[in-house]
PDB file of C-alpha atoms in Angstrom:
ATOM      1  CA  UNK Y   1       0.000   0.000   0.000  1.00 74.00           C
ATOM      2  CA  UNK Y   2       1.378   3.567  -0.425  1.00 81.00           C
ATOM      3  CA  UNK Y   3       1.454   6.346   1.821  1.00 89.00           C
ATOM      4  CA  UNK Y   4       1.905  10.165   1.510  1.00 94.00           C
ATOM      5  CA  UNK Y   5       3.439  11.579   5.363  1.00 96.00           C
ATOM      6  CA  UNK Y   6       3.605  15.444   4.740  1.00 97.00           C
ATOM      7  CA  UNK Y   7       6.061  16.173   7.796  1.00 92.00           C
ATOM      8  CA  UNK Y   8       4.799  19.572   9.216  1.00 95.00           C
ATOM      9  CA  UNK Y   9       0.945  20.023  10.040  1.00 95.00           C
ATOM     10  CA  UNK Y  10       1.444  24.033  10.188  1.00 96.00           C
ATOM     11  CA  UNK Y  11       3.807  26.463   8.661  1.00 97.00           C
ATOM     12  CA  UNK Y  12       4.154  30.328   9.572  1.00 96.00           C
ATOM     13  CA  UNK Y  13       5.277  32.513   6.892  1.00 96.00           C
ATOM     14  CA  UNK Y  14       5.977  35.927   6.472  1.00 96.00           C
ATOM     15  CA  UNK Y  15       4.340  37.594   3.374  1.00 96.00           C
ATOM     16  CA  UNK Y  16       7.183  37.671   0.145  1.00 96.00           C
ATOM     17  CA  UNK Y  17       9.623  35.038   2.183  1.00 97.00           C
ATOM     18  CA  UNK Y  18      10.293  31.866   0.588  1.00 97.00           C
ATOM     19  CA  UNK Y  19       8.242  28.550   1.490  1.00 98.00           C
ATOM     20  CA  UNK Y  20       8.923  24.806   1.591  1.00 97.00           C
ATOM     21  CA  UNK Y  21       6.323  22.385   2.115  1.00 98.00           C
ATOM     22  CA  UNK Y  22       7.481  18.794   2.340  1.00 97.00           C
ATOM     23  CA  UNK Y  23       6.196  15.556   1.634  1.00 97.00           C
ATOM     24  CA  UNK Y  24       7.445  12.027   1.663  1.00 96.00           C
ATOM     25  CA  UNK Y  25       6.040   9.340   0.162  1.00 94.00           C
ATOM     26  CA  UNK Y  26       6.034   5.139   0.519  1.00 90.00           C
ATOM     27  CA  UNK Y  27       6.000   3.090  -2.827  1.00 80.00           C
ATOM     28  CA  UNK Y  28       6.852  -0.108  -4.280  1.00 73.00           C
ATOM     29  CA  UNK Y  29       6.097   0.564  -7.412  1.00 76.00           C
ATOM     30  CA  UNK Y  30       6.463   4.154  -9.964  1.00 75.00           C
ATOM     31  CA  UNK Y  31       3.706   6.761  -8.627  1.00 81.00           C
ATOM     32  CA  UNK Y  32       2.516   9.882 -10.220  1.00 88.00           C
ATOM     33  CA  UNK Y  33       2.502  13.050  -7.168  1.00 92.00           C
ATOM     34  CA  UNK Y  34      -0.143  15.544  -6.843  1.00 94.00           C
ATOM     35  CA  UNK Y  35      -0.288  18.599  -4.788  1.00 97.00           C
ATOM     36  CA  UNK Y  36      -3.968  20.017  -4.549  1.00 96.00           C
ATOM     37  CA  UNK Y  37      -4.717  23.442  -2.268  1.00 96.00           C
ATOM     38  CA  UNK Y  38      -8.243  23.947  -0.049  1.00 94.00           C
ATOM     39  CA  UNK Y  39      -8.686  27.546   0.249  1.00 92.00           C
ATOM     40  CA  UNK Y  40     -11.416  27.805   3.296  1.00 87.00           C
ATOM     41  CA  UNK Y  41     -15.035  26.339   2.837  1.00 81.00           C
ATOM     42  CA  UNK Y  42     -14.131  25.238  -0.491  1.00 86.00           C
ATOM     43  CA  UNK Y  43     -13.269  22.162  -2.705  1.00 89.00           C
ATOM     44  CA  UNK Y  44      -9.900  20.918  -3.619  1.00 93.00           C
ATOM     45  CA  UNK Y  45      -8.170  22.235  -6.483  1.00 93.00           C
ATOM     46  CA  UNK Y  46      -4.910  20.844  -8.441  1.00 93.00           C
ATOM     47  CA  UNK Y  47      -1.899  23.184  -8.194  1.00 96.00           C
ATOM     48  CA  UNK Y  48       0.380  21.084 -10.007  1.00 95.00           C
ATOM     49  CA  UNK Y  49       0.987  17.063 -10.909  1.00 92.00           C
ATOM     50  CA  UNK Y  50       4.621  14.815 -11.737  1.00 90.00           C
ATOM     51  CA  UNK Y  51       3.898  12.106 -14.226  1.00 84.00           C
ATOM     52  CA  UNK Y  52       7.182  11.301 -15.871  1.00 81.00           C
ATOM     53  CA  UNK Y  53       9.997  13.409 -17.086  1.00 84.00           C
ATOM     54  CA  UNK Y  54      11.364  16.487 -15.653  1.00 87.00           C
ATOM     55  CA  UNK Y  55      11.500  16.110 -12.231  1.00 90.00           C
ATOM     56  CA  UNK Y  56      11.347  19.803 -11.299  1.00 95.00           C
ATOM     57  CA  UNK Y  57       7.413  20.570 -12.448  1.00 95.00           C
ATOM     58  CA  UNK Y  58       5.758  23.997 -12.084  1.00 96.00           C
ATOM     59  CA  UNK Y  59       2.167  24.588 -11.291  1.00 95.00           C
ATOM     60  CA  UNK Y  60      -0.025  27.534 -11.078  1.00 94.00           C
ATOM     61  CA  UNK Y  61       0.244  30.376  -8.669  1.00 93.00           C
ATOM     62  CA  UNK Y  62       3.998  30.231  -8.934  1.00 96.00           C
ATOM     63  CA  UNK Y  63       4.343  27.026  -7.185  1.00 97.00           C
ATOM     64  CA  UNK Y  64       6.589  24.284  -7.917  1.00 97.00           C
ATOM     65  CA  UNK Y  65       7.665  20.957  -6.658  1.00 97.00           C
ATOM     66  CA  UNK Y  66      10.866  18.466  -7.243  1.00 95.00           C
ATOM     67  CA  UNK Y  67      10.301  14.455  -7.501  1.00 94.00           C
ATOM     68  CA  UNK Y  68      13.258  13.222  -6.081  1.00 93.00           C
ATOM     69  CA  UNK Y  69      13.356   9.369  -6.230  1.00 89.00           C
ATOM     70  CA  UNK Y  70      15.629   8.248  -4.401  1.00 90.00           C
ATOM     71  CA  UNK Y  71      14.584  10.353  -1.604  1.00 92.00           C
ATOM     72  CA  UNK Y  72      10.708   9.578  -2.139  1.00 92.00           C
ATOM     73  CA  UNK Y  73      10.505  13.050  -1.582  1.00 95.00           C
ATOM     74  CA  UNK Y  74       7.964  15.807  -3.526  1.00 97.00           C
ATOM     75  CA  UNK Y  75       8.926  18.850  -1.981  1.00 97.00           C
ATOM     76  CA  UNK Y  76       6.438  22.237  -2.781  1.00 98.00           C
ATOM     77  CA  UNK Y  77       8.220  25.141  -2.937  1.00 98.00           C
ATOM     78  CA  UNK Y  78       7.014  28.998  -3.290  1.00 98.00           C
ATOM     79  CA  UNK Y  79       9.912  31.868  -3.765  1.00 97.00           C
ATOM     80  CA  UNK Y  80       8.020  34.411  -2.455  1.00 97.00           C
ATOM     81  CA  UNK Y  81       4.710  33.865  -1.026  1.00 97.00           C
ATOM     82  CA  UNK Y  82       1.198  36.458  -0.844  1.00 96.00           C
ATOM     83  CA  UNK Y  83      -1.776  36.315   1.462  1.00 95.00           C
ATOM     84  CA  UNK Y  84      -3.544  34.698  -0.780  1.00 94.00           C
ATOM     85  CA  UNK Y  85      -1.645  31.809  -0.693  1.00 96.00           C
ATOM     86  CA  UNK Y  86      -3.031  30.736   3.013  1.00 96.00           C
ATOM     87  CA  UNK Y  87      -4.482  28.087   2.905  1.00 96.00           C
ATOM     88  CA  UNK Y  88      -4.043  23.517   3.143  1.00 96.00           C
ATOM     89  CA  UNK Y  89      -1.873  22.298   1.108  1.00 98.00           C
ATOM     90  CA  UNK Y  90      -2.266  18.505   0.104  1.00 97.00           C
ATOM     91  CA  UNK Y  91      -0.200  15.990  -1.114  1.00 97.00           C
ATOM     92  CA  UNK Y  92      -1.129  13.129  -3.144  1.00 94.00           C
ATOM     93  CA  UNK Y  93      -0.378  10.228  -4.462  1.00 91.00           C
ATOM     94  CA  UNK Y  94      -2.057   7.823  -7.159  1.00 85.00           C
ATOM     95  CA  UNK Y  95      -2.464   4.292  -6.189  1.00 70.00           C
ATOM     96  CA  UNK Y  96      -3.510   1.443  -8.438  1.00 59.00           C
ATOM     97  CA  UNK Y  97      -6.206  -0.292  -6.702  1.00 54.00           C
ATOM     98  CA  UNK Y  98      -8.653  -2.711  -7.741  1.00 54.00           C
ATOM     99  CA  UNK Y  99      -7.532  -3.549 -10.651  1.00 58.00           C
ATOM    100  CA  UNK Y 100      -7.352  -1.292 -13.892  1.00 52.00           C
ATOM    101  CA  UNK Y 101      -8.866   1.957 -14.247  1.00 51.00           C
ATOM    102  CA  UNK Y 102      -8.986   2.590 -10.633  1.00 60.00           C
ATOM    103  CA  UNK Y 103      -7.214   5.530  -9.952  1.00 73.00           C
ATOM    104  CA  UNK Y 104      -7.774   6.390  -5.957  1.00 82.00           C
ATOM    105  CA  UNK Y 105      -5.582   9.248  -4.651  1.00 88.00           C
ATOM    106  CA  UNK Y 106      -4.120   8.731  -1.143  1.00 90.00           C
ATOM    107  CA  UNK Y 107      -3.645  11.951   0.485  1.00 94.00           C
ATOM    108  CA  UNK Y 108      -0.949  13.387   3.031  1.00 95.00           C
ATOM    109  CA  UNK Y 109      -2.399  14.848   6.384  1.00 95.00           C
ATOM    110  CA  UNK Y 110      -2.014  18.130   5.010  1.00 96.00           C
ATOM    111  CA  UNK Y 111      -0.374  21.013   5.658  1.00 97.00           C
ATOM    112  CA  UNK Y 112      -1.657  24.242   6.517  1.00 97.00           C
ATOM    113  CA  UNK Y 113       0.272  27.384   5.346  1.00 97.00           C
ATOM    114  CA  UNK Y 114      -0.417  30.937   7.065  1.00 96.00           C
ATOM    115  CA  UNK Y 115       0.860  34.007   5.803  1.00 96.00           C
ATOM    116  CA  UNK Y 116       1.778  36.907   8.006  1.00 92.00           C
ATOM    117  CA  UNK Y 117       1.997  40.289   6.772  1.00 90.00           C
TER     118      UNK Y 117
ATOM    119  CA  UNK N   1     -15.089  26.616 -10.632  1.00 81.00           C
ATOM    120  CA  UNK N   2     -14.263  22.701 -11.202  1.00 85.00           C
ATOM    121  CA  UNK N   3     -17.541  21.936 -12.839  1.00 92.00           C
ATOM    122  CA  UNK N   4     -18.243  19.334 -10.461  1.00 95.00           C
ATOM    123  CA  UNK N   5     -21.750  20.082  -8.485  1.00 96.00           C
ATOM    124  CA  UNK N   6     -22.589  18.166  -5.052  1.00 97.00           C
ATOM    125  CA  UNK N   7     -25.965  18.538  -3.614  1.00 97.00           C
ATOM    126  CA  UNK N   8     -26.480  20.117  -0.392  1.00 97.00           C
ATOM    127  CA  UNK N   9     -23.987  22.253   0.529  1.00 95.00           C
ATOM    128  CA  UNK N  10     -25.059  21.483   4.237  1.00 96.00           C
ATOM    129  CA  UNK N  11     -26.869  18.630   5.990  1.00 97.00           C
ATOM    130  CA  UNK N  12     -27.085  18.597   9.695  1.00 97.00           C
ATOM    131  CA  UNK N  13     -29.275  15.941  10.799  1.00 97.00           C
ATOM    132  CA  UNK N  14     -29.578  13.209  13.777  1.00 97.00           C
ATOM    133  CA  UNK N  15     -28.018   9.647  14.726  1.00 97.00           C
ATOM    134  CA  UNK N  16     -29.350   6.657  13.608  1.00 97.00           C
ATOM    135  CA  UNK N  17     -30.982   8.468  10.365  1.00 98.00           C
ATOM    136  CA  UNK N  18     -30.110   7.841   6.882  1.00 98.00           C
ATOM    137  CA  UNK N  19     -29.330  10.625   3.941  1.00 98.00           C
ATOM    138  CA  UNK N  20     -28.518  10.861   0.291  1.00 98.00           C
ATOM    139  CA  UNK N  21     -25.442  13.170  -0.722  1.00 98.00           C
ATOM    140  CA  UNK N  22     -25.689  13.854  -4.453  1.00 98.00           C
ATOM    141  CA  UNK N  23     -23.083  14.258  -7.488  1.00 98.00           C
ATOM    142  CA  UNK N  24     -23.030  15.730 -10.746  1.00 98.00           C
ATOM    143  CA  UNK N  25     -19.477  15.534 -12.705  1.00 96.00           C
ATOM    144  CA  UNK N  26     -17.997  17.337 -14.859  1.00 94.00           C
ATOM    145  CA  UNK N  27     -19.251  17.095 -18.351  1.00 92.00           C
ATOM    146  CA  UNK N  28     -18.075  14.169 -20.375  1.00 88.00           C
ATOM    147  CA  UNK N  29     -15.978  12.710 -17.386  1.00 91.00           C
ATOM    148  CA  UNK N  30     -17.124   8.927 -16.419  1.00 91.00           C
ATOM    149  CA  UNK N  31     -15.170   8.403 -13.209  1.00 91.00           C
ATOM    150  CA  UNK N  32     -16.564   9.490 -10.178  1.00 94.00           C
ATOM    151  CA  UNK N  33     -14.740   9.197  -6.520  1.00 94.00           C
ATOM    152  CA  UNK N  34     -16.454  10.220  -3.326  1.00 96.00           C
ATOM    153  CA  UNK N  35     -14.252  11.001  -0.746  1.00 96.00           C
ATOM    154  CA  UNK N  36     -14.102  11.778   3.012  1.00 96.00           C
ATOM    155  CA  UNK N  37     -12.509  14.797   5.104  1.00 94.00           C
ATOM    156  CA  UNK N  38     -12.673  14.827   8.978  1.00 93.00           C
ATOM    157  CA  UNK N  39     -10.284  16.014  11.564  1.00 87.00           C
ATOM    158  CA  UNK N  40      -9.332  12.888  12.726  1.00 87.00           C
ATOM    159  CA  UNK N  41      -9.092  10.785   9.501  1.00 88.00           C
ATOM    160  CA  UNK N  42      -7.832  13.077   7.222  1.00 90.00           C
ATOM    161  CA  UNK N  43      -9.220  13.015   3.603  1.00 93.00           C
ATOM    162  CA  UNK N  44      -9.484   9.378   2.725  1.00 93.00           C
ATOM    163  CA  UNK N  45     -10.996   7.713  -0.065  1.00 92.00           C
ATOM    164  CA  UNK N  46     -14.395   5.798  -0.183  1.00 95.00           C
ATOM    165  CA  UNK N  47     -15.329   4.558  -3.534  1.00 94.00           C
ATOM    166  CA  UNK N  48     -14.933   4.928  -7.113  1.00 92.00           C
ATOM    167  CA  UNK N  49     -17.435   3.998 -10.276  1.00 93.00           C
ATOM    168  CA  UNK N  50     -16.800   4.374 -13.938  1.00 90.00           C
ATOM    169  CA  UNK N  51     -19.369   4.660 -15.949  1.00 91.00           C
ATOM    170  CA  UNK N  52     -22.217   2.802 -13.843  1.00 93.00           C
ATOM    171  CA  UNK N  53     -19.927   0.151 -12.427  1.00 93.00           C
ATOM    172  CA  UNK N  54     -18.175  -0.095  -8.885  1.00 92.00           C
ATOM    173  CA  UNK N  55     -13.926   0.105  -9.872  1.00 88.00           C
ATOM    174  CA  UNK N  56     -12.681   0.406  -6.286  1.00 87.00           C
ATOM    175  CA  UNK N  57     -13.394   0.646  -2.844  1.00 89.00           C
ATOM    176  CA  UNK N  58     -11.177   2.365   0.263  1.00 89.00           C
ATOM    177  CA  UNK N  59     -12.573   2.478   3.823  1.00 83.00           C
ATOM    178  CA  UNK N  60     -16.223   2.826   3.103  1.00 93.00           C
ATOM    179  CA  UNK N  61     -18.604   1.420   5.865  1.00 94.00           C
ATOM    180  CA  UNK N  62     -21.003  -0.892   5.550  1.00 96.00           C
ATOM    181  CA  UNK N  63     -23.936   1.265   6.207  1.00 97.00           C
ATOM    182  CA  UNK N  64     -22.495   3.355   3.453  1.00 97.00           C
ATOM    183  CA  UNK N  65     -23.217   2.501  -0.077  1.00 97.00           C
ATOM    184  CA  UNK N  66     -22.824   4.491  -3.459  1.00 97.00           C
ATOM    185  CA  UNK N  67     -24.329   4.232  -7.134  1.00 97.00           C
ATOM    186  CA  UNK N  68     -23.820   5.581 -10.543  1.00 97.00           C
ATOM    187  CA  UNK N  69     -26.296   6.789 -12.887  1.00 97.00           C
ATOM    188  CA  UNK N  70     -27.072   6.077 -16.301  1.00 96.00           C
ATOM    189  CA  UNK N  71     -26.547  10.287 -17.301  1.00 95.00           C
ATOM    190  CA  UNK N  72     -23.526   9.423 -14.335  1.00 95.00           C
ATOM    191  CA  UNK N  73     -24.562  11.216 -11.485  1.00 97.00           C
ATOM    192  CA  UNK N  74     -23.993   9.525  -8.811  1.00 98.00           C
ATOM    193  CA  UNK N  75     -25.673   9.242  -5.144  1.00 98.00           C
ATOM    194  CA  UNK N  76     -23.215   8.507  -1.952  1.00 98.00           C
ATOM    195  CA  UNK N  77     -26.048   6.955   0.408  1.00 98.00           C
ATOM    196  CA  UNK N  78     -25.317   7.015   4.724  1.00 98.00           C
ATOM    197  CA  UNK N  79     -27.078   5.249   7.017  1.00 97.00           C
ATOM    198  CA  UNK N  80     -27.650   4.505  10.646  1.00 97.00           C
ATOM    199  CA  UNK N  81     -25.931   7.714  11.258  1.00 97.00           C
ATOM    200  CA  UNK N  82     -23.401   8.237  14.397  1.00 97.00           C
ATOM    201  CA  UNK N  83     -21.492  11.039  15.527  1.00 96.00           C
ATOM    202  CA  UNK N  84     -18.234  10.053  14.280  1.00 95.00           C
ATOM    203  CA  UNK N  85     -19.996  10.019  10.659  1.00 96.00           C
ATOM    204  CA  UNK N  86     -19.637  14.279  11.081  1.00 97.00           C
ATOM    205  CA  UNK N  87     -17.435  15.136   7.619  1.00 96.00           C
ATOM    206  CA  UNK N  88     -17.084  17.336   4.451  1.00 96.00           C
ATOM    207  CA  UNK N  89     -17.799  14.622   1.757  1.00 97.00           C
ATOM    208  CA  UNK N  90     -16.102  15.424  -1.575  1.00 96.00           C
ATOM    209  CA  UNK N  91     -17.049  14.107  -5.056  1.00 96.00           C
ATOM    210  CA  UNK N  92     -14.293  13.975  -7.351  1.00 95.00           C
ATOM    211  CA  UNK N  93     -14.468  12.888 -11.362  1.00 93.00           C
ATOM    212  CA  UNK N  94     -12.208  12.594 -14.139  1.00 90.00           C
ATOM    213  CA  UNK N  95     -12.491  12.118 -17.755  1.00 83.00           C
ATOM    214  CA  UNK N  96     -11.740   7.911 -17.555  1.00 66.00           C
ATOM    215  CA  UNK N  97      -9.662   5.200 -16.872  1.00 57.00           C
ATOM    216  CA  UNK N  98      -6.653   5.110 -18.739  1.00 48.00           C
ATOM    217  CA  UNK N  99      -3.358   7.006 -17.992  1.00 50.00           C
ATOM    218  CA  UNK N 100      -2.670   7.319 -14.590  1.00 54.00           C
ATOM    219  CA  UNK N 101      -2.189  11.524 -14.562  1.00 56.00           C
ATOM    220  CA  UNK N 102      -5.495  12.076 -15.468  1.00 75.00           C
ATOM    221  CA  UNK N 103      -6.760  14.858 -12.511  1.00 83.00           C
ATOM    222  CA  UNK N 104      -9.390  14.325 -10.377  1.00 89.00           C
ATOM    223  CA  UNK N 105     -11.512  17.678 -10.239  1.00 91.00           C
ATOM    224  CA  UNK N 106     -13.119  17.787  -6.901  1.00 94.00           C
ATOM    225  CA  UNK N 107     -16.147  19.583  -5.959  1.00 95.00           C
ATOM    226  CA  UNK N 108     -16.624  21.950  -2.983  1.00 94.00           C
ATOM    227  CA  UNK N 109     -18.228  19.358  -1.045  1.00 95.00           C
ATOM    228  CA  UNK N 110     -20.926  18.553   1.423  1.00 97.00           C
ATOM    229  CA  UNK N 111     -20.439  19.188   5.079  1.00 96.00           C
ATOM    230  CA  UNK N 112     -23.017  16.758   6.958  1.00 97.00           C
ATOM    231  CA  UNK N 113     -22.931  17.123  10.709  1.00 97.00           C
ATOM    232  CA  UNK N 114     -24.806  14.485  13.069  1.00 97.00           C
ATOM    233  CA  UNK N 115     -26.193  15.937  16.230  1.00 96.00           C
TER     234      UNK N 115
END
């Protein structure tokens, strides 16, 4: 079975500083990585997704994140971060389960990012 | 806006009854997931059909049960309600089956509470 452990519940920010969010993740097999943000009271929405290729993949809302294999690591990284940007952050990860054409995401806990001004 | 729709926004109700949480994907898309997000658990996955038929199942109780439309909305049904069954339910969909990148658009889910 995989697992996603994002390794800090809550991160503190001041507005325009830099931001790491990380996440770890336990596979036997090749995965594909999400990150998804919940702004509050609403639905989950995809900031950016590794599939194959370039391990360094950029999203929207100037987010990025580096697959790093042999680390099982898929780090989400801001350079300079706005209010806007509070919010949970979610990691993801796609298992195969059930057979073909099931495509179930397991999530991390989540990690939930507050900017100060 | 994801395009996915989930019917009521809200549902407070008490233990022991039973209530229907509805889904309407995006167009075109044939998978549905339904999903669960509490405090304690986290957001874990229930249950996934494609195109009418059951493809997977996570940690979905017994007195929970789901179904899939013919125009592929699709109904997550609880029962028997406890406290512990308090949770924003999501409904996810995607466009189908193969490729494993295909995203899961989630809609902004229903938050029942049992009183």
């Amino acid at each position: 079975a995989q697992s996603v452990t994002q390794l800090d519940s809550q991160v503190p920010v001041f507005e325009e500083a830099p931001v790491e969010l990380r996440c770890n993740y336990s596979s036997s097999v090749s995965v594909y990585l999400f990150w998804y943000v919940q702004y509050p009271n609403q639905g989950l929405q995809l900031l950016l997704k590794y599939l194959s290729g370039s391990t360094l993949v950029k999203g929207i809302n100037g987010f990025e994140a580096e697959f790093n294999k042999s680390q099982t690591s898929f780090h989400l990284r801001k350079p300079s971060v706005h209010i806007s940007d509070t919010a949970e952050y979610f990691c993801a990860v796609r298992s195969l389960a059930g057979g073909s054409g099931a495509q179930k995401l397991v999530f991390g806990q989540g990690t939930r990012l507050t900017i100060n001004p | 806006d994801s395009g996915v729709t989930q019917t009521p926004k809200h549902l407070i109700t008490a233990t022991g009854q039973r209530v229907t949480l509805r889904c309407s994907p995006r167009s075109g898309d044939l998978s549905v997931y339904w999903y669960q997000q509490s405090l304690d658990q986290g957001l874990q996955f229930l249950i996934q059909y494609y195109n009418g038929e059951e493809r997977a199942k996570g940690n979905i109780l017994e007195r929970f049960s789901a179904q899939q439309f013919p125009d592929l909305h699709s109904e997550l049904n609880l029962s028997s309600l406890e406290l512990g069954d308090s949770a924003l339910y999501f409904c996810a969909s995607s466009a189908g089956t193969s490729g494993g990148g295909r995203e899961q658009f989630f809609g902004p889910g229903t938050r029942l509470t049992v009183l």
